[in-house]
Backbone as a printed PyTorch tensor [residue, N CA C, xyz], in Angstrom:
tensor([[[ 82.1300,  45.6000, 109.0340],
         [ 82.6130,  46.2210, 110.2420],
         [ 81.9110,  45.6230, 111.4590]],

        [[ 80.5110,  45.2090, 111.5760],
         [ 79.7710,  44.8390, 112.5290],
         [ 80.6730,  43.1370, 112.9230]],

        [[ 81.0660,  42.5990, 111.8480],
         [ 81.5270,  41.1530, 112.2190],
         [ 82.9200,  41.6870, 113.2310]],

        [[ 83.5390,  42.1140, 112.5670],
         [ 84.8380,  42.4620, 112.8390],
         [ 85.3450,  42.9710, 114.2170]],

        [[ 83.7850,  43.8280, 114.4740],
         [ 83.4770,  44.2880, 115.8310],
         [ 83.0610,  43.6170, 116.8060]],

        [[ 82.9870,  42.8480, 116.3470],
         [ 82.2330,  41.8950, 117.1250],
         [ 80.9250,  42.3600, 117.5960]],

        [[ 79.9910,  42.8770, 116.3690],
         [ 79.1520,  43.8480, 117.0170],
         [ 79.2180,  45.0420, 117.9720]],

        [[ 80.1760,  45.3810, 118.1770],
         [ 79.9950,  46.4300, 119.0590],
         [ 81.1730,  47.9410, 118.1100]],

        [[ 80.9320,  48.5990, 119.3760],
         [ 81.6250,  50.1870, 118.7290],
         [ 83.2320,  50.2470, 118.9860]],

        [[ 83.6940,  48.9820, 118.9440],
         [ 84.9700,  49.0770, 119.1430],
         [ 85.6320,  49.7620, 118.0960]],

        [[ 87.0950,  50.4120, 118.0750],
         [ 87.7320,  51.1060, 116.7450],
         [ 88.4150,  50.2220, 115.8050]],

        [[ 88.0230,  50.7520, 114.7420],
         [ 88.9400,  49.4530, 113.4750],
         [ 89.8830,  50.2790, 113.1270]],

        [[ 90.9250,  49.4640, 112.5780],
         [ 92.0390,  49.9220, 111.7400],
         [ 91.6850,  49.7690, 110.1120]],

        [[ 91.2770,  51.3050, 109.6020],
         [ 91.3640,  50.8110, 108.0490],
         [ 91.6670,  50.0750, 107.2090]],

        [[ 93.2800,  49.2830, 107.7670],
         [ 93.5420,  48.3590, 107.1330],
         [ 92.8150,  46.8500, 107.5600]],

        [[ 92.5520,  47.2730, 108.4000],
         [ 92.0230,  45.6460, 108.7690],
         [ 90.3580,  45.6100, 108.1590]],

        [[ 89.9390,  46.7360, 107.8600],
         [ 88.2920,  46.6610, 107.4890],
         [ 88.9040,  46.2030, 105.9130]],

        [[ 89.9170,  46.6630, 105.3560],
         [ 90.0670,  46.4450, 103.8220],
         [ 89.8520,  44.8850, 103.5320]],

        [[ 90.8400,  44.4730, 104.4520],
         [ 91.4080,  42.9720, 104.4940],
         [ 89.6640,  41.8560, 105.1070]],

        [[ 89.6820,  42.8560, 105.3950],
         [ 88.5290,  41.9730, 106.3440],
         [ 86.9640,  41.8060, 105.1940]],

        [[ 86.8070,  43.0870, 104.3070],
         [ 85.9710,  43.0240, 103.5310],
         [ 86.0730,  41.8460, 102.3850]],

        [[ 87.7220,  42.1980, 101.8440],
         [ 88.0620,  41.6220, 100.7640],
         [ 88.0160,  39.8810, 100.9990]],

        [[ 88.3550,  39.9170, 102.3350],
         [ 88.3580,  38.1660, 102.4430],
         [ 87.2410,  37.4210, 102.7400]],

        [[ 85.8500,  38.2460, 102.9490],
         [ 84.4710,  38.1870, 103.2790],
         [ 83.9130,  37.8800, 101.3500]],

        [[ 84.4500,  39.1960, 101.3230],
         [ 83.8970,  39.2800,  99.5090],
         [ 84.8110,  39.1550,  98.7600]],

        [[ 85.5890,  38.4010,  98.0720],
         [ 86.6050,  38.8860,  97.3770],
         [ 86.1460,  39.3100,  95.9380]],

        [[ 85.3070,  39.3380,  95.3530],
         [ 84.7780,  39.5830,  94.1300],
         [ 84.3040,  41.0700,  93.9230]],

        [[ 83.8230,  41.5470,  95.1720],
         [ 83.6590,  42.5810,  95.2310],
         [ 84.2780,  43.9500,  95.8220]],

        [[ 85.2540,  43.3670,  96.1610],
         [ 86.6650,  44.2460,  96.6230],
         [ 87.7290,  43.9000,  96.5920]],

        [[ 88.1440,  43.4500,  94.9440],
         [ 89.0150,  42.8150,  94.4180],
         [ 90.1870,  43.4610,  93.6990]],

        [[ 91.4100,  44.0410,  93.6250],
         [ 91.6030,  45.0680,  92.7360],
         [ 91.4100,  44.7750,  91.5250]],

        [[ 90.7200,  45.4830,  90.4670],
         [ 90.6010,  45.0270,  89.3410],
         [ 91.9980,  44.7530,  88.2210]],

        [[ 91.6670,  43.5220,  88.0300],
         [ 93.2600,  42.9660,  87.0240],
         [ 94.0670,  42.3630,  87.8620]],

        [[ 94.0250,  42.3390,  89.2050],
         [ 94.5450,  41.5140,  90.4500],
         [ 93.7710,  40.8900,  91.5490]],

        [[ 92.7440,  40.1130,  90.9760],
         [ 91.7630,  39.2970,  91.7750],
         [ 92.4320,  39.1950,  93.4390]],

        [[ 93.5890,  38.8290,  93.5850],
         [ 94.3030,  38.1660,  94.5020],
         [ 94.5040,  39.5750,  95.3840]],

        [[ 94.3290,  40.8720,  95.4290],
         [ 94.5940,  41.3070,  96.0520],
         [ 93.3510,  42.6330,  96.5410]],

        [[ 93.4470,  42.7810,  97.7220],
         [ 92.3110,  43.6590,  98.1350],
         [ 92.2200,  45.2100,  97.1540]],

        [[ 90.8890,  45.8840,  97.4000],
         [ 90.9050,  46.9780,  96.3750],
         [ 90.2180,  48.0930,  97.4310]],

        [[ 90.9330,  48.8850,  98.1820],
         [ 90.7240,  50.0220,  99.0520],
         [ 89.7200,  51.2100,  98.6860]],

        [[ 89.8280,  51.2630,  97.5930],
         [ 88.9550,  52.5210,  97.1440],
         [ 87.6570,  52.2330,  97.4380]],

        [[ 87.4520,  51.0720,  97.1950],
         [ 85.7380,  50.1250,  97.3190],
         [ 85.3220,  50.3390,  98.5090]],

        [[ 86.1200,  50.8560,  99.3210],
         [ 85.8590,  51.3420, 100.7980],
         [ 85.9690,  52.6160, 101.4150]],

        [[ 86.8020,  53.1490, 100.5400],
         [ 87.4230,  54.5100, 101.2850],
         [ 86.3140,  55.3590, 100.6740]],

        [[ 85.6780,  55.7470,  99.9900],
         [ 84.8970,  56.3880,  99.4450],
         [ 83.2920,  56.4420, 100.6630]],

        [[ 82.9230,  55.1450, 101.0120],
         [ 81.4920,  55.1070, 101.2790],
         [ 82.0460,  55.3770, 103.4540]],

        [[ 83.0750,  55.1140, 103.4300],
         [ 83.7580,  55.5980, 105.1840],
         [ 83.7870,  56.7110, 104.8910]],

        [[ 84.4350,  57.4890, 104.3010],
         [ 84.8430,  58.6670, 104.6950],
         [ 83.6380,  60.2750, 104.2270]],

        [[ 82.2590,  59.2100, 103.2970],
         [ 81.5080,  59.7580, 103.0320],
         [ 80.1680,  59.6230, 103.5090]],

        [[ 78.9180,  58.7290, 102.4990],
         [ 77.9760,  58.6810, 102.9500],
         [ 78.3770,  57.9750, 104.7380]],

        [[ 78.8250,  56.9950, 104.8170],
         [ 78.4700,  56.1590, 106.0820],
         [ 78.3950,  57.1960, 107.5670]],

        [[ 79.4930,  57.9710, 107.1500],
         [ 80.1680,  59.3010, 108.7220],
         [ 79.1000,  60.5840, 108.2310]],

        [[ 78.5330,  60.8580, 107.0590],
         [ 77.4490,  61.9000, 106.9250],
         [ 76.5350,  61.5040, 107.7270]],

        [[ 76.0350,  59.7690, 107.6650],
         [ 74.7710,  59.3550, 108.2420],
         [ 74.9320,  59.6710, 109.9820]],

        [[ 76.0370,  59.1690, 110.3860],
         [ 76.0070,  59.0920, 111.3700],
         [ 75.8930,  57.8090, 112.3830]],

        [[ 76.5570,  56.8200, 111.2050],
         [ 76.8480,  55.3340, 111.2350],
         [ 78.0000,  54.8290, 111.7440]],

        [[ 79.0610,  55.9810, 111.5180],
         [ 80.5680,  55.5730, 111.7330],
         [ 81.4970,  56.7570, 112.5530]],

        [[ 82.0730,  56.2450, 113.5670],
         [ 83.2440,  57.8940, 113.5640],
         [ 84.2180,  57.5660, 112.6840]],

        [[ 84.9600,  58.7230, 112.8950],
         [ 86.0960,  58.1990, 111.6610],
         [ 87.4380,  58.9490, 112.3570]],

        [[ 88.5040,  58.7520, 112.6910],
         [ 89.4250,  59.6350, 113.0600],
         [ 91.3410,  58.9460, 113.0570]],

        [[ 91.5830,  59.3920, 112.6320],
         [ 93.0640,  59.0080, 112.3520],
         [ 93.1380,  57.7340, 111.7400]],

        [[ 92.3900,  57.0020, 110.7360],
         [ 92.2680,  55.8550, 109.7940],
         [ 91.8330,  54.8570, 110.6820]],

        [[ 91.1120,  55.3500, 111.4480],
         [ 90.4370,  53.7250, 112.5120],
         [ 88.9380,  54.6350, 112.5960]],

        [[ 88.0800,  53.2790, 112.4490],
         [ 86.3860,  53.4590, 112.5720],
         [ 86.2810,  52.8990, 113.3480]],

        [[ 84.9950,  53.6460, 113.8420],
         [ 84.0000,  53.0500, 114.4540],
         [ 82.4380,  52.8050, 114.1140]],

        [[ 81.7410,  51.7030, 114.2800],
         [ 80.4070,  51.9370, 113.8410],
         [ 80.1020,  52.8620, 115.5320]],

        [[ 78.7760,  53.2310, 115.2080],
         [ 78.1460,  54.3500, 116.2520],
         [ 77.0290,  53.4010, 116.4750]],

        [[ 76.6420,  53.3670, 117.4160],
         [ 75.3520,  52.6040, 118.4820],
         [ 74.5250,  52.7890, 117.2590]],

        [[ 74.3140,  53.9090, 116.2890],
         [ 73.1560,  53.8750, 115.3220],
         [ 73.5290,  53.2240, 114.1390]],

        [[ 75.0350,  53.0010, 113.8530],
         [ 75.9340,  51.8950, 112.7480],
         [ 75.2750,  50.8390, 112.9390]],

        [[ 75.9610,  50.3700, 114.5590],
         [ 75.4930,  48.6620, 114.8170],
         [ 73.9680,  48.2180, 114.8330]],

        [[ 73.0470,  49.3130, 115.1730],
         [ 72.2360,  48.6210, 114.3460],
         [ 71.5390,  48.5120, 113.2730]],

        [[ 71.6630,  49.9210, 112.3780],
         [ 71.5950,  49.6560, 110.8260],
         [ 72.2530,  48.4220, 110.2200]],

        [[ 73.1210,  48.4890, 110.5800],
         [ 74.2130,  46.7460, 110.5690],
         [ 73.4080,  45.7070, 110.4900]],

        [[ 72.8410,  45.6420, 111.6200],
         [ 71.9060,  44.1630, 112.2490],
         [ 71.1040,  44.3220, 112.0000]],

        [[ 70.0280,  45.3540, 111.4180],
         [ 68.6120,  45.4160, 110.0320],
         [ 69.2850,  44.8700, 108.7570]],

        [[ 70.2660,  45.7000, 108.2740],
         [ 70.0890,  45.3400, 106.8440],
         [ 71.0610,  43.4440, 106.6110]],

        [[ 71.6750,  43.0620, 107.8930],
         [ 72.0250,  42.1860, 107.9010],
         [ 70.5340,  40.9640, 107.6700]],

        [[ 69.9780,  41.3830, 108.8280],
         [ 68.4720,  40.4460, 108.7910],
         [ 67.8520,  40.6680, 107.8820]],

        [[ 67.8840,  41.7340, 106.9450],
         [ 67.0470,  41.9930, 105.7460],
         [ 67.8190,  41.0080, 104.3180]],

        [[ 68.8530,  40.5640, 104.4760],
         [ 69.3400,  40.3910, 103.4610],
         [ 68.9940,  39.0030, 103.2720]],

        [[ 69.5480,  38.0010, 104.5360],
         [ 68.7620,  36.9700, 105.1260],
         [ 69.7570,  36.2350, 104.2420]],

        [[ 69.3990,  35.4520, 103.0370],
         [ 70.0040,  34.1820, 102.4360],
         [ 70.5120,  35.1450, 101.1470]],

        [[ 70.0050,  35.8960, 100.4660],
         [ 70.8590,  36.7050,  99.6920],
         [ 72.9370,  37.1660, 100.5970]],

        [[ 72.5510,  37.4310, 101.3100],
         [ 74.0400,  37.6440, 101.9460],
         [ 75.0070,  36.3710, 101.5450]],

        [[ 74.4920,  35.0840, 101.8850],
         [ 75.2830,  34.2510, 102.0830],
         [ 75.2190,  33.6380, 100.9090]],

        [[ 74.1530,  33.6520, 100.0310],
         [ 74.9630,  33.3480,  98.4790],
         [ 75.8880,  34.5030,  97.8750]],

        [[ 76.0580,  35.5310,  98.2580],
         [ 77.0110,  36.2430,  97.9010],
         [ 78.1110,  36.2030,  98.0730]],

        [[ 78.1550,  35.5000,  99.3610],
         [ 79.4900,  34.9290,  99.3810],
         [ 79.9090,  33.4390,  99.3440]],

        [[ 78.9830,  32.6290,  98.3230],
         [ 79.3430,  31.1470,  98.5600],
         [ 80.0590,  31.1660,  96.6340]],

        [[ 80.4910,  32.2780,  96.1440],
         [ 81.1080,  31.9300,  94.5270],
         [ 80.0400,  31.2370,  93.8970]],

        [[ 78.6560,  30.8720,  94.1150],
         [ 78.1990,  30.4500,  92.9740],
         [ 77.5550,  31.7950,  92.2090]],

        [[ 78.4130,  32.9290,  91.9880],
         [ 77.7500,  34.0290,  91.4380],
         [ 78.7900,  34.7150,  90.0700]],

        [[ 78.2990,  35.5630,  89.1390],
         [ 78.8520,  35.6780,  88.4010],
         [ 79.9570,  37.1430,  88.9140]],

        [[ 81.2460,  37.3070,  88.7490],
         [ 82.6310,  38.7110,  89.0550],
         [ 81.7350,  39.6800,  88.1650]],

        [[ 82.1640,  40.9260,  88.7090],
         [ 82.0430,  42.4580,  88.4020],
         [ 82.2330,  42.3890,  86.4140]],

        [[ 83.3300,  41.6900,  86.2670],
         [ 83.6850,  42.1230,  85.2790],
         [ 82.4230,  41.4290,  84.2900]],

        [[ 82.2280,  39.8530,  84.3890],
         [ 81.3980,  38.9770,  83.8070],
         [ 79.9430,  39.4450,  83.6000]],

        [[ 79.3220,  40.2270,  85.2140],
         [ 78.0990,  40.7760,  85.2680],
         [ 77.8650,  42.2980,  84.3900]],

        [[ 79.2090,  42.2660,  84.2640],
         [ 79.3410,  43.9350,  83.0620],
         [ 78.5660,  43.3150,  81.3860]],

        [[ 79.7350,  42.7710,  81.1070],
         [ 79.7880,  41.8110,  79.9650],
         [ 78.2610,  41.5210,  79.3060]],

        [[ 78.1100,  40.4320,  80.7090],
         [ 76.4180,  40.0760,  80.4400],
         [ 74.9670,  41.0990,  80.5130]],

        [[ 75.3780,  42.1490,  81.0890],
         [ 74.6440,  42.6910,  81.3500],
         [ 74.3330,  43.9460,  79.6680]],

        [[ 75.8430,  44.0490,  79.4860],
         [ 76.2710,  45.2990,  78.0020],
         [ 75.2160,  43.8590,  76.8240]],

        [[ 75.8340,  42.5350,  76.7650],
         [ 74.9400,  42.0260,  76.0340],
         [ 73.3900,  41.7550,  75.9640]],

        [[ 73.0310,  41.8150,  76.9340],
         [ 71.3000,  41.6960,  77.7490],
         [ 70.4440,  42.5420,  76.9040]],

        [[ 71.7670,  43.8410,  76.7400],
         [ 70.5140,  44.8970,  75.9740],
         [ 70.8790,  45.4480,  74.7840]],

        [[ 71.9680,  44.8670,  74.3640],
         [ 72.2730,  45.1750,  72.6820],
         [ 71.2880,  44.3980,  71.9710]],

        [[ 70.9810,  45.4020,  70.9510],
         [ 70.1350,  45.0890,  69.3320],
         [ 70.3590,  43.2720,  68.9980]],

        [[ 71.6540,  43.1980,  69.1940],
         [ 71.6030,  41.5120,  68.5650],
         [ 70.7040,  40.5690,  69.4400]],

        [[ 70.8360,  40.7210,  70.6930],
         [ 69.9780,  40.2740,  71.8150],
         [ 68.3500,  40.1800,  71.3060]],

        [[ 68.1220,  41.6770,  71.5640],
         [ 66.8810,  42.1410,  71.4520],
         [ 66.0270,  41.4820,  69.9170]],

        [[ 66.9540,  41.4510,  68.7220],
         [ 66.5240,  41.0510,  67.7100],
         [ 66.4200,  39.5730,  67.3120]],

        [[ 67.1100,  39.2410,  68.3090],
         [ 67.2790,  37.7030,  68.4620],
         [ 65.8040,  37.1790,  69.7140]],

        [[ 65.8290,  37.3680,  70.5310],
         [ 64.9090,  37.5310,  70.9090],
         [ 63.5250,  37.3860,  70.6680]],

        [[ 63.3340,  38.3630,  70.0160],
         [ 62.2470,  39.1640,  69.1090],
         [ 61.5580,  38.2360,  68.2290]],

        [[ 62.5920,  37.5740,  67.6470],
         [ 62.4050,  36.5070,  66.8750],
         [ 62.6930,  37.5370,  65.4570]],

        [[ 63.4910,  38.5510,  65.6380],
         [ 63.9210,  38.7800,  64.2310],
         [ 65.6990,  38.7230,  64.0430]],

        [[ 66.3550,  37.7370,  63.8110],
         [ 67.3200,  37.0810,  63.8100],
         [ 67.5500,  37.4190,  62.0650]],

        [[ 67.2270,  37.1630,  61.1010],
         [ 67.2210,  38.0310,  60.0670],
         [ 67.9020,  39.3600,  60.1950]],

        [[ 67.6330,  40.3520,  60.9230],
         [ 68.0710,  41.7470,  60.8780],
         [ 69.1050,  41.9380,  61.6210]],

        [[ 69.5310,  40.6280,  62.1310],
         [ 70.7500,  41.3620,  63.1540],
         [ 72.3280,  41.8200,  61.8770]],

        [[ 72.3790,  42.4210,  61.9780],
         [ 73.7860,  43.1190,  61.2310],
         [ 75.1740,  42.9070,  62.0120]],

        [[ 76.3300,  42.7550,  61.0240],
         [ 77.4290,  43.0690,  61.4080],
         [ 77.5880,  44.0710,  62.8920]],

        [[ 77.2080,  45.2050,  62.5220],
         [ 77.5720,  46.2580,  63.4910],
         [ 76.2170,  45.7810,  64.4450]],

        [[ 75.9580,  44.7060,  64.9710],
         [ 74.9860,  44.5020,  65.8010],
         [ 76.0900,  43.3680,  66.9320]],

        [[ 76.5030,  42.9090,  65.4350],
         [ 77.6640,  41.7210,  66.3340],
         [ 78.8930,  42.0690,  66.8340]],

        [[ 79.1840,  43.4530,  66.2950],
         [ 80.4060,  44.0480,  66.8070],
         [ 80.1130,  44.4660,  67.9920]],

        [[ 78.5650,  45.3870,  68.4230],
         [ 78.3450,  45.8260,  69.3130],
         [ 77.7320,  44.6550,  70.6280]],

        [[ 77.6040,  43.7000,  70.0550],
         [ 77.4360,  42.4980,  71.0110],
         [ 78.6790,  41.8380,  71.9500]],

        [[ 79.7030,  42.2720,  71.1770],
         [ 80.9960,  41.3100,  71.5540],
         [ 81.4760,  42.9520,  72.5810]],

        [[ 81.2850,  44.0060,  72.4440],
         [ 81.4650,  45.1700,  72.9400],
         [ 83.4000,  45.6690,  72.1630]],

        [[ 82.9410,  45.8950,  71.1020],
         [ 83.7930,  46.5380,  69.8700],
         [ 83.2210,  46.8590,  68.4640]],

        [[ 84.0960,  47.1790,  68.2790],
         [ 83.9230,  47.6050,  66.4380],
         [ 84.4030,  47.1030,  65.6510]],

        [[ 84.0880,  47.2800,  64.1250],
         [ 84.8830,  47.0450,  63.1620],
         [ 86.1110,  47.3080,  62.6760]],

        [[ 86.5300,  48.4580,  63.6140],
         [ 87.7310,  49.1380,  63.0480],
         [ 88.6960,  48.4350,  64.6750]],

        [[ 88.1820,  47.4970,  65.7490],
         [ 88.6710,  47.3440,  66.8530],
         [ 90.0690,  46.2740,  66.2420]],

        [[ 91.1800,  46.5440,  66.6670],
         [ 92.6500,  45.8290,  66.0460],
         [ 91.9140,  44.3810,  66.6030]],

        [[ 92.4370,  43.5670,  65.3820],
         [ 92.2910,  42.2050,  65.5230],
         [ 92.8800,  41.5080,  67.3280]],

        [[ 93.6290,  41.9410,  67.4650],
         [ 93.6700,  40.9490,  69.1450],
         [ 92.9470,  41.8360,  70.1010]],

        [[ 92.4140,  42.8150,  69.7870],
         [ 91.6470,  43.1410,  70.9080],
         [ 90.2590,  42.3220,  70.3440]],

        [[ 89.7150,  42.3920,  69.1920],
         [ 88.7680,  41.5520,  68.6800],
         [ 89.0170,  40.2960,  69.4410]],

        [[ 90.1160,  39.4380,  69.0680],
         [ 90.0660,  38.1500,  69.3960],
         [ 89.5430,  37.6720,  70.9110]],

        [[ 90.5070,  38.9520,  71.9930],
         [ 90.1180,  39.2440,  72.5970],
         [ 88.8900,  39.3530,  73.5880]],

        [[ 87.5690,  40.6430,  72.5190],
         [ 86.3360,  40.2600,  73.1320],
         [ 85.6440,  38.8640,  72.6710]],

        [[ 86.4120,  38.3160,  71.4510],
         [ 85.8550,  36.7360,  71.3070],
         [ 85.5260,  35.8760,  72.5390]],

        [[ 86.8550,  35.7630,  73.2190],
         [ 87.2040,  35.4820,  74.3140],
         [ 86.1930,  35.5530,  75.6400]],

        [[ 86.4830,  36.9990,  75.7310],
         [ 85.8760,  37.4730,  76.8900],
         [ 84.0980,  37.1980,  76.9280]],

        [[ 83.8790,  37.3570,  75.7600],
         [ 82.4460,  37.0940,  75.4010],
         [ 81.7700,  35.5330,  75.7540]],

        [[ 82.4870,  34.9980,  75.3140],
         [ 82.4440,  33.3220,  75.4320],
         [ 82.5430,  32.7880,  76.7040]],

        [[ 83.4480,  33.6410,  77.5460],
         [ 83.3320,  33.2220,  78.7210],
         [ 82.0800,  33.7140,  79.5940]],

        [[ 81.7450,  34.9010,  79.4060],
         [ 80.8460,  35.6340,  80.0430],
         [ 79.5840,  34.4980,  79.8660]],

        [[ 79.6200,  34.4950,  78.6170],
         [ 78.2620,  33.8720,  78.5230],
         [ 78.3010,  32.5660,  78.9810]],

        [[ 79.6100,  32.0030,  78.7980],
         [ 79.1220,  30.6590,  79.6900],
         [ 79.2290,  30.3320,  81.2680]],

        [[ 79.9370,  31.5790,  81.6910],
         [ 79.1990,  31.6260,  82.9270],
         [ 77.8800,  31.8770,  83.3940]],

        [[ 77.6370,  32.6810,  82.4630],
         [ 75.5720,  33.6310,  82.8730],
         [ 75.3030,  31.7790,  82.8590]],

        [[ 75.2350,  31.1910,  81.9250],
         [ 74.3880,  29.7910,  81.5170],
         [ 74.6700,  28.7630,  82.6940]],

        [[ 76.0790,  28.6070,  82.7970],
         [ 76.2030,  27.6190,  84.2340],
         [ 75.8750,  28.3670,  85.4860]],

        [[ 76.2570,  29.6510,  85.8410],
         [ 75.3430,  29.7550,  87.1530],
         [ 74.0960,  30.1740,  87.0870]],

        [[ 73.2960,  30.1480,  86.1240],
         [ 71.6330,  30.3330,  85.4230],
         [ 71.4240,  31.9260,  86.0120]],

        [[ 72.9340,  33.0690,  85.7210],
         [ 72.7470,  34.1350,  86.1690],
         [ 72.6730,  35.4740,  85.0840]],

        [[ 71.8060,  36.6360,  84.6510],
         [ 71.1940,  37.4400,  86.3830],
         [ 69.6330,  35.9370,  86.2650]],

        [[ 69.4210,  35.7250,  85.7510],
         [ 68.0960,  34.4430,  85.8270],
         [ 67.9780,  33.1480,  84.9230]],

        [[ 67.9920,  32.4470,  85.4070],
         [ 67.8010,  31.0980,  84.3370],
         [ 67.4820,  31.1630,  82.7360]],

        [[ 66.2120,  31.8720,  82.7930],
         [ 65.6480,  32.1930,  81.1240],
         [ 66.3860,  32.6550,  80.4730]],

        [[ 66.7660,  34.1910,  81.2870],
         [ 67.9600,  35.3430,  80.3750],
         [ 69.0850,  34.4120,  80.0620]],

        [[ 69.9970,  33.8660,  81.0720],
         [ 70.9420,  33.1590,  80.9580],
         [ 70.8530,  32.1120,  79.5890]],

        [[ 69.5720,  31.1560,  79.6330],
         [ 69.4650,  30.3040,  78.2680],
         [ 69.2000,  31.2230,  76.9690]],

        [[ 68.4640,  32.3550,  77.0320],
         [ 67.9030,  32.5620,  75.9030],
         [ 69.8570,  33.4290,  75.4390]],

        [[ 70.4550,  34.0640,  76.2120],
         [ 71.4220,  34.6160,  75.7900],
         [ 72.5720,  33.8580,  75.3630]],

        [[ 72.5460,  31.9950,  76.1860],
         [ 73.3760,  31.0720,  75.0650],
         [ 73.2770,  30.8270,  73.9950]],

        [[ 71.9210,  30.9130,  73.7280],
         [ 71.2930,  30.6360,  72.6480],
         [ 71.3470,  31.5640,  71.0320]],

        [[ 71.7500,  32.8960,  71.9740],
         [ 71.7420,  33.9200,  71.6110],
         [ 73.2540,  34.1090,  70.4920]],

        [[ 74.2200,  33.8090,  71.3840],
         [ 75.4770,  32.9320,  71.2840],
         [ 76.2940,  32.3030,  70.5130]],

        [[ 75.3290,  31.4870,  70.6220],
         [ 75.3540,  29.9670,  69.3580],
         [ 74.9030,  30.6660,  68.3050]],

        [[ 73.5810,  31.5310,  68.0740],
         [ 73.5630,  32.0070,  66.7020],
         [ 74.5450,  32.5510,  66.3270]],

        [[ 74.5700,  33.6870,  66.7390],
         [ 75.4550,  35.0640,  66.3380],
         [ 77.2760,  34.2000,  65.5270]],

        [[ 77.8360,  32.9550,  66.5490],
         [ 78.9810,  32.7790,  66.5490],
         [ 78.9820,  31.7590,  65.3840]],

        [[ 77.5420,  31.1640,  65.1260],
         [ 77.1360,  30.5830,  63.7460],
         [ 76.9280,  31.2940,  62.6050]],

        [[ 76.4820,  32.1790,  62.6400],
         [ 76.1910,  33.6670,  61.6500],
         [ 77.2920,  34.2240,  61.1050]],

        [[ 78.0050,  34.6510,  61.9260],
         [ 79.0540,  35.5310,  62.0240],
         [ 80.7130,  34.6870,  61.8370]],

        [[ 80.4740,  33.4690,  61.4840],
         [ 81.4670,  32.6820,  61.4130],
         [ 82.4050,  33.4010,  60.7450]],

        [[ 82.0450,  33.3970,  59.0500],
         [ 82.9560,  33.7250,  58.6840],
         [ 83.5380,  35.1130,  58.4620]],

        [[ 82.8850,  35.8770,  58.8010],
         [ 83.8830,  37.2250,  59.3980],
         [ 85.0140,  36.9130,  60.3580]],

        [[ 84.6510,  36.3440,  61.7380],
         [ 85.2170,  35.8600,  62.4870],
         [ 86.6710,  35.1450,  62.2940]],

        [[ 86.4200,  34.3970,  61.0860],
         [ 87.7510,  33.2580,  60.6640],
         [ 88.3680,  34.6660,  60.0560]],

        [[ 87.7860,  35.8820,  59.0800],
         [ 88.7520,  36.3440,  58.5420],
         [ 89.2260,  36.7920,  59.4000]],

        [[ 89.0600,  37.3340,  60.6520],
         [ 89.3400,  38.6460,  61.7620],
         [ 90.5960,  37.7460,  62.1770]],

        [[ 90.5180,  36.7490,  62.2790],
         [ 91.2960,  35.4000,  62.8300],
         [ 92.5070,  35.3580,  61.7630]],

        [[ 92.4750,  35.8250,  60.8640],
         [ 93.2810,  35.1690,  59.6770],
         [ 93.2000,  33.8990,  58.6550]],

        [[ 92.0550,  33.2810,  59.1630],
         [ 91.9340,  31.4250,  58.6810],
         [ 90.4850,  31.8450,  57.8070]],

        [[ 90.2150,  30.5530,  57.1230],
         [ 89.3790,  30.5080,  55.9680],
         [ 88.1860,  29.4550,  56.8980]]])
């Protein structure tokens, strides 16, 4: 809102803060399952709540304003953010959905036991819960988190995200499990 305003307390049109967020961030106010299009709720919630409780924003007939005490909470947490801001918006970062993914694997048992250096004990239902399903999950949704899994992780590894180490030790992590677990995998698949 502060860009948009050009810094100042001029009134926005809701729709234009949507548009204006989404094309700033698109990853993070994305509709989910439609990258390509803005996601309103990601906004309407923190306007019409915390931000106008604080005493940051007016709010009246779907147009804001920041308040003299908005614009400059604005221009602190702007200067506070410093170079974090602007890698947030340069895409070398991992989507909502990917940072889910990586994050559900970070702290499952197969991780942890892998890790650990006890790779021995990781179980079936360690690898089901790694891929984020079950045993009883229908084969294309399986194939599915195959999928989704594989990608996740090779994004964490190419953008060395949430950190370089985590990122390697969880390819690594990866490569076992999808070595281990092969041949379950081919049956889930149908192939030998």
């Amino acid at each position: 809102m502060l860009k948009l305003s050009g810094g100042s307390t001029k009134p926005l049109k809701y729709e234009d803060i949507v548009v204006s967020a989404f094309e700033m961030f698109p990853d993070e106010f994305a509709l989910r399952g439609y990258p390509q299009y803005p996601d309103s709720s990601d906004l309407h919630k923190p306007l019409y709540g915390p931000l106008k409780r604080e005493g940051l924003i007016r709010a009246a007939n779907k147009t804001f304003a920041l308040t003299a005490r908005g614009v400059e909470k604005a221009q602190q947490l702007i200067g506070a953010a410093g170079d974090k801001l602007t890698k947030a918006r340069d895409g070398n970062r991992m989507t909502r959905d990917v940072q889910v993914e990586v994050e559900r694997m970070l702290a499952s048992a197969a991780f942890k036991l892998y890790v650990n250096g006890q790779r021995e004990r990781v179980l079936d239902t360690d690898f089901y819960a790694f891929l984020g399903c079950t045993v009883r999950t229908p084969r294309n949704d399986f194939l599915g988190r195959l999928t989704a899994t594989a990608d996740a992780v090779s994004a964490a590894k190419k953008l060395k995200q949430p950190e370089p180490e985590a990122a390697a030790l969880l390819a690594e992590a990866w490569a076992f499990l999808e070595k281990k677990f092969k041949p379950l995998v081919n049956r889930r698949k149908g192939s030998n």
